[in-house]
Structure formats: C-alpha cells, structure tokens
CSV table of C-alpha atoms and ligand atoms in Angstrom, one decimal:
chain,number,residue,atom,x,y,z
A,1,MET,CA,-23.5,43.1,4.0
A,2,GLN,CA,-20.1,44.5,4.4
A,3,ILE,CA,-17.6,41.5,4.7
A,4,THR,CA,-14.6,42.1,6.8
A,5,ALA,CA,-11.4,40.0,7.2
A,6,GLY,CA,-12.5,38.9,10.5
A,7,MET,CA,-15.8,37.4,9.3
A,8,ILE,CA,-13.9,35.2,6.9
A,9,VAL,CA,-12.5,33.4,9.9
A,10,GLU,CA,-15.5,33.8,12.4
A,11,LYS,CA,-18.6,33.1,10.3
A,12,LEU,CA,-18.0,29.4,9.8
A,13,ASP,CA,-21.6,28.7,9.3
A,14,GLN,CA,-21.9,31.0,6.2
A,15,SER,CA,-20.4,30.8,2.8
A,16,VAL,CA,-18.2,33.7,1.9
A,17,ILE,CA,-17.3,35.1,-1.2
A,18,VAL,CA,-14.2,37.3,-1.4
A,19,GLU,CA,-13.1,39.5,-4.2
A,20,ALA,CA,-9.8,41.1,-3.6
A,21,GLY,CA,-6.6,42.2,-5.4
A,22,ALA,CA,-3.1,40.3,-5.6
A,23,GLY,CA,-1.3,40.4,-2.3
A,24,SER,CA,-4.3,41.5,-0.3
A,25,GLY,CA,-4.4,38.3,1.9
A,26,LYS,CA,-6.9,36.0,0.2
A,27,THR,CA,-4.7,32.9,0.6
A,28,LYS,CA,-4.0,33.8,4.3
A,29,SER,CA,-7.6,34.4,5.0
A,30,LEU,CA,-8.4,31.0,3.4
A,31,VAL,CA,-5.7,29.3,5.4
A,32,THR,CA,-6.9,31.0,8.6
A,33,ARG,CA,-10.6,30.0,7.9
A,34,MET,CA,-9.5,26.2,7.3
A,35,LEU,CA,-7.5,26.5,10.6
A,36,ALA,CA,-10.5,27.8,12.5
A,37,LEU,CA,-12.6,24.9,11.1
A,38,ILE,CA,-10.2,22.6,12.6
A,39,ALA,CA,-9.8,24.4,15.9
A,40,ALA,CA,-13.6,24.4,16.4
A,41,GLY,CA,-13.9,20.6,15.5
A,42,ARG,CA,-16.2,21.5,12.6
A,43,SER,CA,-14.3,19.8,10.0
A,44,THR,CA,-11.5,17.6,9.3
A,45,VAL,CA,-8.8,17.9,6.5
A,46,ASP,CA,-10.3,14.8,4.7
A,47,HIS,CA,-13.6,16.9,4.5
A,48,MET,CA,-11.9,20.0,2.9
A,49,ALA,CA,-11.1,20.9,-0.6
A,50,ALA,CA,-9.2,23.9,-1.3
A,51,VAL,CA,-9.4,24.6,-5.1
A,52,THR,CA,-7.1,27.1,-6.9
A,53,PHE,CA,-6.1,28.1,-10.4
A,54,THR,CA,-2.6,26.8,-10.5
A,55,ARG,CA,-0.7,23.7,-9.1
A,56,LYS,CA,1.9,26.0,-7.7
A,57,ALA,CA,-0.7,27.9,-5.9
A,58,ALA,CA,-2.3,24.7,-4.6
A,59,ALA,CA,1.1,23.4,-3.2
A,60,GLU,CA,1.9,26.7,-1.6
A,61,LEU,CA,-1.7,26.8,0.0
A,62,LYS,CA,-1.0,23.3,1.5
A,63,GLY,CA,2.5,24.2,2.6
A,64,ARG,CA,1.1,27.4,4.3
A,65,PHE,CA,-1.7,25.6,6.0
A,66,GLN,CA,0.7,23.0,7.4
A,67,ILE,CA,3.0,25.7,8.6
A,68,ASP,CA,0.1,27.4,10.3
A,69,LEU,CA,-1.1,24.2,11.9
A,70,GLU,CA,2.5,23.6,13.3
A,71,GLU,CA,2.6,27.2,14.7
A,72,ALA,CA,-0.9,26.6,16.2
A,73,VAL,CA,0.2,23.5,18.0
A,74,ARG,CA,3.1,25.4,19.6
A,75,LYS,CA,0.9,28.4,20.6
A,76,GLU,CA,-2.3,26.7,21.6
A,77,LYS,CA,-3.1,26.0,25.2
A,78,ASN,CA,-6.3,24.1,24.9
A,79,GLU,CA,-5.4,20.4,24.8
A,80,GLU,CA,-8.5,19.6,22.7
A,81,LYS,CA,-7.6,22.0,20.1
A,82,ILE,CA,-3.9,20.8,20.1
A,83,GLY,CA,-5.2,17.3,19.6
A,84,ARG,CA,-7.2,18.4,16.6
A,85,TYR,CA,-4.3,20.2,14.9
A,86,LEU,CA,-1.9,17.1,15.5
A,87,SER,CA,-4.8,14.9,13.8
A,88,ALA,CA,-4.9,17.2,11.1
A,89,LEU,CA,-1.0,17.3,10.5
A,90,GLU,CA,-1.1,13.4,10.6
A,91,ARG,CA,-3.7,13.4,7.9
A,92,MET,CA,-2.4,16.0,5.7
A,93,GLU,CA,-2.3,13.7,2.8
A,94,PHE,CA,-6.1,13.5,2.7
A,95,LEU,CA,-6.5,17.2,2.4
A,96,PHE,CA,-7.3,18.2,-1.1
A,97,THR,CA,-5.6,21.3,-2.4
A,98,GLY,CA,-5.7,21.4,-6.3
A,99,THR,CA,-6.7,23.0,-9.5
A,100,THR,CA,-10.3,23.1,-10.8
A,101,HIS,CA,-9.3,20.5,-13.2
A,102,SER,CA,-7.8,18.1,-10.8
A,103,PHE,CA,-10.6,18.6,-8.4
A,104,LEU,CA,-13.1,17.5,-11.1
A,105,CYS,CA,-10.9,14.5,-12.0
A,106,GLU,CA,-9.8,13.4,-8.6
A,107,ALA,CA,-13.3,13.9,-6.7
A,108,PRO,CA,-15.3,10.7,-6.4
A,109,GLU,CA,-17.6,11.9,-9.2
A,110,GLY,CA,-14.6,12.6,-11.2
A,111,GLU,CA,-14.8,9.1,-12.4
A,112,ALA,CA,-17.9,10.0,-14.3
A,113,HIS,CA,-16.4,13.0,-15.5
A,114,ARG,CA,-13.2,11.3,-17.0
A,115,GLY,CA,-15.5,8.9,-18.6
A,116,GLU,CA,-17.4,11.5,-20.4
A,117,ALA,CA,-14.3,13.4,-21.5
A,118,ARG,CA,-13.0,10.3,-23.3
A,119,SER,CA,-16.1,9.3,-25.0
S,201,ADP,N1,-3.4,39.4,8.1
S,201,ADP,C1,-2.1,39.3,7.7
S,201,ADP,N2,-1.2,39.4,8.6
S,201,ADP,C2,0.2,39.2,8.3
S,201,ADP,N3,0.5,39.1,7.1
S,201,ADP,C3,-0.4,38.7,6.0
S,201,ADP,C4,-1.8,39.0,6.3
S,201,ADP,N4,-2.5,38.7,5.2
S,201,ADP,C5,-1.6,38.5,4.2
S,201,ADP,N5,-0.3,38.6,4.8
S,201,ADP,C6,0.9,38.3,3.9
S,201,ADP,O1,0.9,39.1,2.8
S,201,ADP,C7,1.4,38.3,1.7
S,201,ADP,C8,0.3,38.2,0.7
S,201,ADP,O2,-0.9,37.4,1.2
S,201,ADP,P1,-1.6,36.2,0.4
S,201,ADP,O3,-2.6,35.7,1.4
S,201,ADP,O4,-0.7,35.4,-0.3
S,201,ADP,O5,-2.4,37.4,-0.7
S,201,ADP,P2,-3.3,37.0,-1.9
S,201,ADP,O6,-3.6,35.4,-1.7
S,201,ADP,O7,-4.5,37.8,-1.8
S,201,ADP,O8,-2.4,37.3,-3.2
S,201,ADP,C9,1.9,37.0,2.2
S,201,ADP,O9,3.2,37.1,2.6
S,201,ADP,C10,1.2,37.0,3.7
S,201,ADP,O10,1.7,36.0,4.5
S,202,MG,MG1,-3.3,33.9,-2.9
C-alpha cells in the first residue's frame, strides 16, 4: 500500500512505519499524528510514548508538540477539541519522550530490565 503523508495523520487505527530521509518531515508527521490523536479524543499524553535515538531529538520533539498544541488552541473553534488540547498542555509532564534506552529504564516494566542489567 502506498503510504502518503496524509495517512500518517488520518489512519489513527493503523500502525504506520515510515522510512524517509533527513529533513523530509518525519518529526513533523509524528507530532501531527500525536496532535490528531489528542484532537479526536483517542489518546491522552499520559498514554503516549515518543521514542527517538537521541536525548536532543526527544527534547525537540516534546517542544514541537507543545508549540503545535498551543497553536491548535489558538486556531481551533471546537470547544471540545480546545478542552482536549488544554488538558494535554496541563499534563505535558506525563508525556513520555525519550531514547530507546530511557524508555526501557523508565517504563513500568523497566524495573525488571534494570534489575537484570545489574545482576
Ligand atoms: N508538511 C510540512 N509543512 C511545513 N513545514 C514542514 C513540513 N514537514 C516538515 N516541515 C519542516 O521541515 C523541517 C524538517 O522537518 P522534520 O520533521 O524535522 O524532518 P525529519 O524529522 O524527517 O528530519 C522542519 O523545519 C519542519 O518544520
Ligand atoms: Mg526528525
């Protein structure tokens, strides 16, 4: 199936694997998909995990998501969606963005992972 950029945002029921070069808009697409999940009431920030390769990229991703949420609050007319965006902004600290390593260590199951690493 041909995957288009629009499908990344619209096909919220399907998992999507995207391979694309640097600067092609992968982070933009991921952030827009996260925003669409919030807008649709399909997810909340405390149920999301955005995993990247570097801490710098993880911090950038969270920053861009926050900026896009703030912009969405300003532009959105639908009160219900505005409420979901505001709730996401209030609960930003519960959004996991991090590296694969921090994900394994910080996720609830990470306790077992850490234990194994030490023994
Ligand atoms: N659909 C888009 N519309 C406008 N700007 C975009 C779009 N996609 C990406 N950009 C911009 O292009 C640049 C690279 O996008 P980014 O998502 O960081 O790429 P990647 O993660 O694939 O390296 C960023 O400045 C981003 O804001
Ligand atoms: Mg990127």
